Tab-separated table of C-alpha atoms and ligand atoms in Angstrom:
chain	number	residue	atom	x	y	z
A	1265	UNK	CA	-0.207	-0.259	0.359
A	1266	UNK	CA	1.521	3.545	-0.929
A	1267	UNK	CA	0.495	6.807	0.461
A	1268	UNK	CA	0.874	10.418	0.109
A	1269	UNK	CA	3.859	12.719	0.733
A	1270	UNK	CA	2.363	14.376	3.726
A	1271	UNK	CA	0.966	11.585	5.342
A	1272	UNK	CA	4.255	10.421	5.206
A	1273	UNK	CA	5.898	13.337	6.376
A	1274	UNK	CA	3.442	13.040	9.223
A	1275	UNK	CA	4.675	9.734	10.130
A	1276	UNK	CA	7.694	10.146	9.904
A	1277	UNK	CA	8.080	13.314	11.672
A	1278	UNK	CA	6.959	10.803	14.890
A	1279	UNK	CA	10.360	9.311	14.369
A	1280	UNK	CA	12.478	12.508	14.712
A	1281	UNK	CA	12.272	13.572	10.425
A	1282	UNK	CA	12.141	16.965	10.171
A	1283	UNK	CA	10.824	18.372	7.272
A	1284	UNK	CA	9.629	22.467	6.156
A	1285	UNK	CA	6.167	23.299	7.965
A	1286	UNK	CA	2.788	22.540	5.643
A	1287	UNK	CA	-0.967	21.665	5.573
A	1288	UNK	CA	-3.092	19.915	3.349
A	1289	UNK	CA	-5.920	21.650	1.197
A	1290	UNK	CA	-8.748	20.693	-1.394
A	1291	UNK	CA	-9.140	24.135	-2.555
A	1292	UNK	CA	-7.723	26.718	-3.937
A	1293	UNK	CA	-9.490	29.440	-0.881
A	1294	UNK	CA	-7.957	26.860	1.666
A	1295	UNK	CA	-4.439	26.655	0.406
A	1296	UNK	CA	-4.068	30.232	0.380
A	1297	UNK	CA	-5.561	30.508	3.736
A	1298	UNK	CA	-3.154	28.229	4.962
A	1299	UNK	CA	0.088	29.698	3.170
A	1300	UNK	CA	-1.340	33.334	4.711
A	1301	UNK	CA	-1.119	31.235	8.333
A	1302	UNK	CA	2.039	29.658	8.060
A	1303	UNK	CA	3.759	33.262	7.394
A	1304	UNK	CA	6.847	33.012	5.051
A	1305	UNK	CA	7.219	34.909	1.318
A	1306	UNK	CA	7.570	31.594	-0.632
A	1307	UNK	CA	5.576	28.657	-0.389
A	1308	UNK	CA	5.277	25.350	-3.188
A	1309	UNK	CA	2.201	23.674	-3.672
A	1310	UNK	CA	2.867	20.236	-4.217
A	1311	UNK	CA	0.032	17.866	-5.959
A	1312	UNK	CA	-0.684	14.872	-3.848
A	1313	UNK	CA	-0.336	12.056	-6.133
A	1314	UNK	CA	0.850	8.328	-5.113
A	1315	UNK	CA	3.288	8.943	-7.935
A	1316	UNK	CA	7.217	10.671	-8.208
A	1317	UNK	CA	8.354	12.982	-10.937
A	1318	UNK	CA	5.706	15.724	-10.370
A	1319	UNK	CA	8.396	18.293	-10.096
A	1320	UNK	CA	9.001	17.516	-13.994
A	1321	UNK	CA	5.038	17.556	-14.867
A	1322	UNK	CA	4.159	20.533	-13.323
A	1323	UNK	CA	2.524	19.066	-10.217
A	1324	UNK	CA	4.966	21.202	-7.852
A	1325	UNK	CA	5.338	24.866	-8.456
A	1326	UNK	CA	6.634	27.573	-6.238
A	1327	UNK	CA	4.773	30.368	-5.300
A	1328	UNK	CA	5.405	33.986	-4.095
A	1329	UNK	CA	2.020	35.315	-3.158
A	1330	UNK	CA	-1.387	33.622	-2.294
A	1331	UNK	CA	-2.315	34.516	-5.782
A	1332	UNK	CA	-0.007	32.510	-7.382
A	1333	UNK	CA	-0.678	29.630	-4.865
A	1334	UNK	CA	-4.598	29.817	-5.483
A	1335	UNK	CA	-3.515	29.931	-9.797
A	1336	UNK	CA	-1.553	26.959	-9.158
A	1337	UNK	CA	-4.080	25.356	-6.921
A	1338	UNK	CA	-6.918	26.360	-9.699
A	1339	UNK	CA	-4.682	24.635	-12.579
A	1340	UNK	CA	-4.111	21.027	-10.807
A	1341	UNK	CA	-7.447	20.824	-8.584
A	1342	UNK	CA	-9.353	17.786	-10.863
A	1343	UNK	CA	-6.311	17.475	-13.422
A	1344	UNK	CA	-4.661	14.227	-14.174
A	1345	UNK	CA	-1.456	14.509	-13.471
A	1346	UNK	CA	0.726	12.335	-15.495
A	1347	UNK	CA	4.322	12.084	-14.470
A	1348	UNK	CA	7.110	9.143	-16.114
A	1349	UNK	CA	6.104	6.815	-13.124
A	1350	UNK	CA	2.088	7.340	-13.552
A	1351	UNK	CA	1.648	5.984	-16.755
A	1352	UNK	CA	-0.170	7.699	-19.667
A	1353	UNK	CA	-3.153	7.504	-18.252
A	1354	UNK	CA	-2.022	9.697	-15.174
A	1355	UNK	CA	-3.354	10.217	-11.300
A	1356	UNK	CA	-6.250	12.499	-10.559
A	1357	UNK	CA	-5.331	15.659	-8.263
A	1358	UNK	CA	-7.427	15.911	-5.399
A	1359	UNK	CA	-5.505	17.269	-2.451
A	1360	UNK	CA	-2.328	19.929	-2.214
A	1361	UNK	CA	-0.065	19.752	0.223
A	1362	UNK	CA	1.444	23.729	0.725
A	1363	UNK	CA	4.635	23.334	2.380
A	1364	UNK	CA	7.016	26.498	3.300
A	1365	UNK	CA	9.680	26.966	0.903
A	1366	UNK	CA	13.134	26.289	2.083
A	1367	UNK	CA	16.240	27.729	0.529
A	1368	UNK	CA	18.638	24.302	-0.462
A	1369	UNK	CA	21.884	24.144	-0.110
A	1370	UNK	CA	22.490	20.192	-0.878
A	1371	UNK	CA	20.249	17.678	-2.193
A	1372	UNK	CA	20.368	13.899	-1.198
A	1373	UNK	CA	18.548	10.927	-2.068
A	1374	UNK	CA	18.314	8.185	0.966
A	1375	UNK	CA	16.232	5.208	0.303
A	1376	UNK	CA	15.402	2.234	2.717
A	1377	UNK	CA	14.292	-0.661	0.814
A	1378	UNK	CA	14.230	-4.904	1.268
A	1379	UNK	CA	17.154	-6.252	-0.534
A	1380	UNK	CA	15.548	-9.724	-1.513
A	1381	UNK	CA	19.774	-11.400	-2.124
A	1382	UNK	CA	20.923	-10.490	1.363
A	1383	UNK	CA	17.101	-10.408	2.935
A	1384	UNK	CA	17.873	-7.433	4.737
A	1385	UNK	CA	16.994	-3.683	4.675
A	1386	UNK	CA	19.564	-1.967	2.585
A	1387	UNK	CA	19.984	1.577	2.747
A	1388	UNK	CA	20.545	3.261	-0.765
A	1389	UNK	CA	21.964	7.512	-0.445
A	1390	UNK	CA	23.736	9.832	-2.691
A	1391	UNK	CA	24.892	13.045	-3.085
A	1392	UNK	CA	22.860	13.085	-6.152
A	1393	UNK	CA	19.761	14.489	-4.993
A	1394	UNK	CA	16.346	15.422	-7.059
A	1395	UNK	CA	17.283	13.148	-9.557
A	1396	UNK	CA	15.470	9.858	-10.150
A	1397	UNK	CA	17.551	6.688	-8.134
A	1398	UNK	CA	17.351	5.356	-11.594
A	1399	UNK	CA	19.087	8.651	-13.640
A	1400	UNK	CA	21.974	8.322	-10.224
A	1401	UNK	CA	22.130	4.354	-11.397
A	1402	UNK	CA	22.539	5.175	-14.455
A	1403	UNK	CA	24.982	8.210	-14.762
A	1404	UNK	CA	26.744	8.715	-11.252
A	1405	UNK	CA	26.861	5.080	-10.176
A	1406	UNK	CA	29.992	5.966	-7.928
A	1407	UNK	CA	27.818	8.299	-6.038
A	1408	UNK	CA	26.036	5.905	-4.207
A	1409	UNK	CA	26.332	4.369	-0.894
A	1410	UNK	CA	24.785	0.774	-0.027
A	1411	UNK	CA	24.868	-0.730	3.603
A	1412	UNK	CA	22.672	-3.068	4.666
A	1413	UNK	CA	21.867	-3.241	8.567
A	1414	UNK	CA	21.626	-6.820	10.682
A	1415	UNK	CA	18.354	-7.308	12.094
A	1416	UNK	CA	19.008	-9.157	15.192
A	1417	UNK	CA	20.950	-5.056	15.863
A	1418	UNK	CA	19.346	-3.188	13.654
A	1419	UNK	CA	20.985	0.108	12.504
A	1420	UNK	CA	24.108	1.412	14.485
A	1421	UNK	CA	24.859	5.041	14.987
A	1422	UNK	CA	28.469	4.212	13.690
A	1423	UNK	CA	26.521	2.858	10.688
A	1424	UNK	CA	24.935	5.624	10.273
A	1425	UNK	CA	27.991	8.271	11.051
A	1426	UNK	CA	29.617	5.969	7.906
A	1427	UNK	CA	27.059	7.081	5.713
A	1428	UNK	CA	27.336	10.807	6.603
A	1429	UNK	CA	30.772	10.515	5.927
A	1430	UNK	CA	30.870	8.829	2.301
A	1431	UNK	CA	28.125	11.178	1.406
A	1432	UNK	CA	30.782	13.861	1.789
A	1433	UNK	CA	28.293	15.556	4.569
A	1434	UNK	CA	29.754	18.828	6.636
A	1435	UNK	CA	31.306	16.913	10.053
A	1436	UNK	CA	28.751	19.759	11.634
A	1437	UNK	CA	25.367	18.212	10.557
A	1438	UNK	CA	26.659	14.272	10.845
A	1439	UNK	CA	24.629	14.280	14.325
A	1440	UNK	CA	21.140	15.247	12.309
A	1441	UNK	CA	21.834	13.125	9.640
A	1442	UNK	CA	22.474	10.023	12.158
A	1443	UNK	CA	18.995	11.042	13.744
A	1444	UNK	CA	17.252	11.048	10.264
A	1445	UNK	CA	18.834	7.527	9.642
A	1446	UNK	CA	18.223	5.985	12.390
A	1447	UNK	CA	14.725	7.398	12.833
A	1448	UNK	CA	13.577	6.294	9.137
A	1449	UNK	CA	15.056	2.906	9.929
A	1450	UNK	CA	12.844	2.435	12.892
A	1451	UNK	CA	9.643	4.063	10.877
A	1452	UNK	CA	10.530	1.097	8.319
A	1453	UNK	CA	10.684	-1.596	10.783
A	1454	UNK	CA	8.346	-0.539	13.036
A	1455	UNK	CA	5.486	0.299	10.685
A	1456	UNK	CA	6.340	-2.849	8.557
A	1457	UNK	CA	7.358	-0.446	5.446
A	1458	UNK	CA	8.868	-2.049	2.557
A	1459	UNK	CA	10.481	1.367	1.263
A	1460	UNK	CA	10.987	4.141	2.757
A	1461	UNK	CA	12.027	7.173	0.239
A	1462	UNK	CA	13.197	10.210	0.804
A	1463	UNK	CA	14.202	12.366	-2.434
A	1464	UNK	CA	15.510	15.304	-1.923
A	1465	UNK	CA	16.813	15.081	2.060
A	1466	UNK	CA	18.174	18.630	2.072
A	1467	UNK	CA	20.635	20.427	3.561
A	1468	UNK	CA	19.057	23.782	3.843
A	1469	UNK	CA	21.127	27.591	3.915
A	1470	UNK	CA	20.606	27.773	7.866
A	1471	UNK	CA	21.840	24.209	8.026
A	1472	UNK	CA	19.258	22.186	8.588
A	1473	UNK	CA	18.337	18.541	7.129
A	1474	UNK	CA	14.925	18.262	6.116
A	1475	UNK	CA	12.687	15.654	4.039
A	1476	UNK	CA	11.627	17.604	0.928
A	1477	UNK	CA	10.110	14.853	0.140
A	1478	UNK	CA	9.168	11.697	1.382
A	1479	UNK	CA	7.461	8.353	0.110
A	1480	UNK	CA	6.445	5.365	1.831
A	1481	UNK	CA	5.263	1.965	0.735
A	1482	UNK	CA	3.345	-0.821	3.147
A	1483	UNK	CA	3.683	-4.114	3.484
A	1484	UNK	CA	-0.526	-5.223	2.668
A	1485	UNK	CA	0.234	-8.281	4.768
A	1486	UNK	CA	0.953	-6.753	7.833
A	1487	UNK	CA	-1.827	-3.667	7.358
A	1488	UNK	CA	-4.111	-5.211	10.000
A	1489	UNK	CA	-1.514	-4.279	13.193
A	1490	UNK	CA	-1.474	-0.739	11.923
A	1491	UNK	CA	-4.618	0.429	11.825
A	1492	UNK	CA	-3.261	4.132	11.977
A	1493	UNK	CA	-1.578	3.176	9.008
A	1494	UNK	CA	-4.551	1.477	6.568
A	1495	UNK	CA	-6.569	4.655	7.120
A	1496	UNK	CA	-4.821	6.396	5.515
A	1497	UNK	CA	-5.296	4.616	1.870
A	1498	UNK	CA	-6.496	6.521	-0.586
A	1499	UNK	CA	-8.531	4.532	-3.282
A	1500	UNK	CA	-8.557	7.643	-5.621
A	1501	UNK	CA	-4.841	6.862	-6.436
A	1502	UNK	CA	-5.066	2.957	-7.162
A	1503	UNK	CA	-6.401	1.297	-10.410
A	1504	UNK	CA	-10.141	0.710	-9.360
A	1505	UNK	CA	-9.824	-2.819	-10.873
A	1506	UNK	CA	-6.856	-3.455	-7.719
A	1507	UNK	CA	-8.948	-2.033	-5.337
A	1508	UNK	CA	-12.261	-3.743	-6.244
A	1509	UNK	CA	-10.028	-7.018	-6.011
A	1510	UNK	CA	-8.470	-6.243	-2.560
A	1511	UNK	CA	-11.834	-5.412	-1.163
A	1512	UNK	CA	-13.183	-8.914	-2.422
A	1513	UNK	CA	-10.261	-10.611	-0.636
A	1514	UNK	CA	-8.600	-11.174	-4.278
A	1515	UNK	CA	-5.068	-11.246	-5.092
A	1516	UNK	CA	-4.989	-9.399	-8.429
A	1517	UNK	CA	-2.982	-7.130	-10.600
A	1518	UNK	CA	-4.183	-5.732	-13.766
A	1519	UNK	CA	-1.786	-5.541	-16.862
A	1520	UNK	CA	-2.270	-4.597	-20.555
A	1521	UNK	CA	-2.818	-7.816	-22.320
A	1522	UNK	CA	-6.193	-9.178	-23.305
A	1523	UNK	CA	-6.491	-12.961	-21.753
A	1524	UNK	CA	-8.155	-13.092	-18.637
A	1525	UNK	CA	-6.586	-15.204	-15.917
A	1526	UNK	CA	-8.560	-17.314	-12.989
A	1527	UNK	CA	-6.053	-19.395	-11.129
A	1528	UNK	CA	-5.617	-20.948	-7.583
A	1529	UNK	CA	-2.594	-20.056	-6.334
A	1530	UNK	CA	0.350	-17.607	-7.200
A	1531	UNK	CA	3.000	-19.606	-8.707
A	1532	UNK	CA	0.330	-21.233	-10.957
A	1533	UNK	CA	-0.749	-17.937	-11.602
A	1534	UNK	CA	2.777	-16.688	-12.904
A	1535	UNK	CA	2.828	-19.903	-14.668
A	1536	UNK	CA	-0.018	-19.239	-16.458
A	1537	UNK	CA	0.935	-16.280	-17.719
A	1538	UNK	CA	4.077	-16.607	-18.610
A	1539	UNK	CA	2.304	-19.793	-20.994
A	1540	UNK	CA	0.104	-17.342	-21.894
A	1541	UNK	CA	3.756	-15.543	-23.704
A	1542	UNK	CA	4.883	-18.862	-24.941
A	1543	UNK	CA	1.810	-19.239	-26.962
A	1544	UNK	CA	2.179	-16.091	-28.113
A	1545	UNK	CA	-0.713	-14.293	-26.381
A	1546	UNK	CA	-0.593	-11.443	-23.730
A	1547	UNK	CA	-2.349	-12.270	-20.314
A	1548	UNK	CA	-4.622	-9.021	-19.158
A	1549	UNK	CA	-4.018	-9.388	-15.375
A	1550	UNK	CA	-2.382	-12.049	-12.691
A	1551	UNK	CA	-5.495	-12.981	-10.551
A	1552	UNK	CA	-4.719	-15.827	-7.191
A	1553	UNK	CA	-7.872	-16.757	-6.088
A	1554	UNK	CA	-6.343	-18.582	-3.439
A	1555	UNK	CA	-7.130	-22.272	-1.700
A	1556	UNK	CA	-10.784	-22.427	-1.113
A	1557	UNK	CA	-11.909	-21.705	-4.916
A	1558	UNK	CA	-15.546	-21.425	-3.434
A	1559	UNK	CA	-18.323	-21.111	-6.299
A	1560	UNK	CA	-18.916	-17.930	-4.851
A	1561	UNK	CA	-14.871	-16.681	-5.361
A	1562	UNK	CA	-15.119	-17.723	-8.748
A	1563	UNK	CA	-18.234	-15.819	-9.437
A	1564	UNK	CA	-16.581	-12.714	-8.195
A	1565	UNK	CA	-13.121	-13.605	-9.772
A	1566	UNK	CA	-15.358	-14.006	-13.360
A	1567	UNK	CA	-17.127	-10.518	-12.636
A	1568	UNK	CA	-13.487	-9.386	-11.589
A	1569	UNK	CA	-12.002	-10.269	-15.174
A	1570	UNK	CA	-14.740	-9.121	-17.036
A	1571	UNK	CA	-14.629	-5.744	-15.676
A	1572	UNK	CA	-11.839	-5.169	-17.750
A	1573	UNK	CA	-12.961	-4.137	-21.058
A	1574	UNK	CA	-9.542	-5.412	-22.827
A	1575	UNK	CA	-10.204	-8.892	-21.927
A	1576	UNK	CA	-11.384	-10.870	-25.082
A	1577	UNK	CA	-10.537	-14.699	-23.453
A	1578	UNK	CA	-10.638	-16.325	-19.773
A	1579	UNK	CA	-8.168	-18.890	-19.091
A	1580	UNK	CA	-9.217	-21.032	-16.078
A	1581	UNK	CA	-6.393	-22.876	-14.885
A	1582	UNK	CA	-7.091	-24.993	-11.628
A	1583	UNK	CA	-4.918	-27.079	-9.619
A	1584	UNK	CA	-6.971	-28.739	-6.802
A	1585	UNK	CA	-4.703	-30.387	-4.123
A	1586	UNK	CA	-6.856	-28.730	-1.097
A	1587	UNK	CA	-9.321	-27.656	-3.314
A	1588	UNK	CA	-11.793	-30.189	-5.453
A	1589	UNK	CA	-12.152	-29.670	-9.427
A	1590	UNK	CA	-15.662	-31.128	-8.566
A	1591	UNK	CA	-16.566	-27.370	-6.529
A	1592	UNK	CA	-14.299	-25.460	-8.879
A	1593	UNK	CA	-16.453	-26.688	-12.064
A	1594	UNK	CA	-19.894	-26.118	-10.373
A	1595	UNK	CA	-18.083	-22.289	-8.981
A	1596	UNK	CA	-17.276	-22.033	-13.449
A	1597	UNK	CA	-20.728	-23.127	-14.568
A	1598	UNK	CA	-22.696	-21.076	-11.556
A	1599	UNK	CA	-20.402	-17.777	-12.769
A	1600	UNK	CA	-21.335	-18.703	-16.139
A	1601	UNK	CA	-24.879	-18.352	-15.615
A	1602	UNK	CA	-24.888	-15.306	-13.744
A	1603	UNK	CA	-22.318	-12.870	-14.898
A	1604	UNK	CA	-22.525	-11.544	-18.650
A	1605	UNK	CA	-19.244	-13.369	-20.699
A	1606	UNK	CA	-19.394	-12.595	-24.388
A	1607	UNK	CA	-15.355	-14.395	-24.757
A	1608	UNK	CA	-14.615	-17.591	-25.037
A	1609	UNK	CA	-13.620	-19.427	-21.760
A	1610	UNK	CA	-11.416	-22.013	-21.926
A	1611	UNK	CA	-10.780	-24.352	-18.487
A	1612	UNK	CA	-8.262	-26.650	-17.630
A	1613	UNK	CA	-8.878	-28.837	-14.370
A	1614	UNK	CA	-6.068	-30.533	-12.618
A	1615	UNK	CA	-6.219	-32.928	-9.377
A	1616	UNK	CA	-8.733	-33.730	-6.475
A	1617	UNK	CA	-11.669	-34.978	-8.431
A	1618	UNK	CA	-10.606	-34.284	-12.149
A	1619	UNK	CA	-13.374	-36.938	-13.599
A	1620	UNK	CA	-16.465	-35.231	-11.584
A	1621	UNK	CA	-15.136	-31.843	-12.171
A	1622	UNK	CA	-14.769	-32.325	-16.005
A	1623	UNK	CA	-18.325	-34.331	-16.189
A	1624	UNK	CA	-19.603	-31.225	-14.886
A	1625	UNK	CA	-18.214	-28.997	-17.622
A	1626	UNK	CA	-19.460	-30.953	-20.527
A	1627	UNK	CA	-23.111	-31.521	-18.616
A	1628	UNK	CA	-23.857	-28.130	-17.991
A	1629	UNK	CA	-23.709	-26.980	-22.332
A	1630	UNK	CA	-22.164	-24.602	-21.959
A	1631	UNK	CA	-19.489	-23.603	-24.246
A	1632	UNK	CA	-16.715	-24.147	-22.163
A	1633	UNK	CA	-13.280	-24.786	-23.977
A	1634	UNK	CA	-11.690	-27.787	-22.120
A	1635	UNK	CA	-8.551	-28.635	-21.682
A	1636	UNK	CA	-6.247	-30.801	-20.433
A	1637	UNK	CA	-2.371	-29.676	-20.114
A	1638	UNK	CA	-1.749	-25.785	-19.436
A	1639	UNK	CA	0.125	-25.878	-22.724
A	1640	UNK	CA	-2.871	-26.863	-24.436
A	1641	UNK	CA	-5.138	-24.613	-22.115
A	1642	UNK	CA	-2.727	-21.329	-23.342
A	1643	UNK	CA	-2.599	-22.515	-26.739
A	1644	UNK	CA	-6.426	-22.695	-26.811
A	1645	UNK	CA	-6.963	-19.319	-25.484
A	1646	UNK	CA	-4.948	-17.687	-27.564
A	1647	UNK	CA	-6.488	-19.459	-30.774
A	1648	UNK	CA	-9.663	-18.720	-29.178
A	1649	UNK	CA	-9.205	-15.123	-29.021
A	1650	UNK	CA	-7.369	-14.709	-32.573
A	1651	UNK	CA	-10.060	-16.881	-34.153
A	1652	UNK	CA	-12.585	-14.531	-32.263
A	1653	UNK	CA	-11.387	-11.992	-34.571
A	1654	UNK	CA	-11.860	-13.585	-37.557
A	1655	UNK	CA	-14.779	-15.107	-37.554
A	1656	UNK	CA	-17.569	-15.794	-35.734
A	1657	UNK	CA	-18.289	-19.643	-35.388
A	1658	UNK	CA	-17.553	-19.400	-32.038
A	1659	UNK	CA	-20.328	-20.292	-29.623
A	1660	UNK	CA	-20.847	-17.199	-27.501
A	1661	UNK	CA	-22.511	-17.936	-23.991
A	1662	UNK	CA	-24.432	-16.989	-21.949
A	1663	UNK	CA	-27.970	-14.824	-21.162
B	1999	ADP	P1	8.815	14.577	-6.995
B	1999	ADP	O1	9.826	13.734	-6.546
B	1999	ADP	O2	7.242	14.354	-7.387
B	1999	ADP	O3	9.226	15.330	-8.321
B	1999	ADP	P2	9.758	16.836	-5.421
B	1999	ADP	O4	9.176	17.139	-4.030
B	1999	ADP	O5	10.662	15.751	-4.872
B	1999	ADP	O6	8.552	15.811	-6.403
B	1999	ADP	O7	9.517	17.978	-5.527
B	1999	ADP	C1	10.511	18.303	-6.579
B	1999	ADP	C2	11.757	19.445	-6.149
B	1999	ADP	O8	11.056	20.574	-6.134
B	1999	ADP	C3	12.254	18.760	-5.195
B	1999	ADP	O9	14.110	18.452	-5.713
B	1999	ADP	C4	12.864	20.408	-4.763
B	1999	ADP	O10	14.327	20.960	-5.738
B	1999	ADP	C5	11.891	21.480	-4.815
B	1999	ADP	N1	10.831	21.324	-3.827
B	1999	ADP	C6	9.886	20.835	-3.081
B	1999	ADP	N2	10.293	21.011	-2.160
B	1999	ADP	C7	10.098	21.839	-1.914
B	1999	ADP	C8	10.075	22.908	-0.856
B	1999	ADP	N3	9.534	23.134	0.378
B	1999	ADP	N4	11.388	23.760	-0.770
B	1999	ADP	C9	11.524	24.642	-1.780
B	1999	ADP	N5	12.004	23.296	-2.540
B	1999	ADP	C10	11.231	22.747	-2.897
B	2000	MG	MG1	11.238	13.931	-4.972
């Protein structure tokens, strides 16, 4: 789960990370009011969307008067901001953050990520802040400082000092930098984050270290124990297909292709997507319906997959271990009777009670294309979709 910059700054402030004063606004008037209350002569209006790269796309504007703030806001509210991280459809701006402008002397990149190869939290830092980490690693790879944290003891002060030295930070600021690094590490572990990124972390003209931007991502599976974080979820920023799936307890990732996938088990879902690719097609989604694929769950899955207008064939691939193929087959039949499906449906069942499952599909009289191996299923899905484009011999299903 992602959160907004202003929310990340608020969470991090509880761990001792300093940021300029700021306030959230839902309207241009409110933004101007906050600036007046805050005082000062320079403010930065920042579009709150779940993506970076806002600065270059017009989502971060420096303003020197209330009028300028109102104009900047009017330009932002309700608009979709397209940055290199949002994809071409962009993300809607419904909130802006008004922040005191600071004079920047130096900018750093600071990131905390889960490094799967060392199975530890890794700190990544660079003196080339302001640029995205991908650009830094392409253009200035030598500037990147990395350190991994031993989980049994956590981040140590000496490690934090070493990072500060490696970045060439003014020694007078070491203590502030150590506090920032230790605070981020605590926030990362205590809140079950999977990523904390401050880019840029700046040294101001008056020698303070401040987070000018902040991004946090959390482990969805741990959100039940952090209600103060999970309530920060903003569905307006999510792929609607994915939020619908999350609400229904299904694990779904929307993709660009046109073959919808309904699979039980994450590994099998990955293998199914690979096999579709191998057969010359493109999956429309990753979908793991989980172990207990009841008829209700299968129906929900069909609804979800069919809500994507790109889907031109649906491949159901179930390996029944704990499950039973006859139950799944009943689920598929019930779903096809209930949900409006006008694309070919290919079903491959394997495992417990497979014969009964096949019988239920055959007896249903529904135009289900059956396959006995995954490769055959993928080829049939790709073939059915391609056929469907050229001729209408395919029997279109149900209601
Ligand atoms: P993004 O990463 O989405 O582009 P940032 O919050 O990093 O958005 O802002 C982009 C740039 O704008 C920063 O690199 C910084 O140079 C400048 N900036 C952001 N906030 C402030 C601020 N409060 N005062 C001065 N400059 C700022
Ligand atoms: Mg940034």
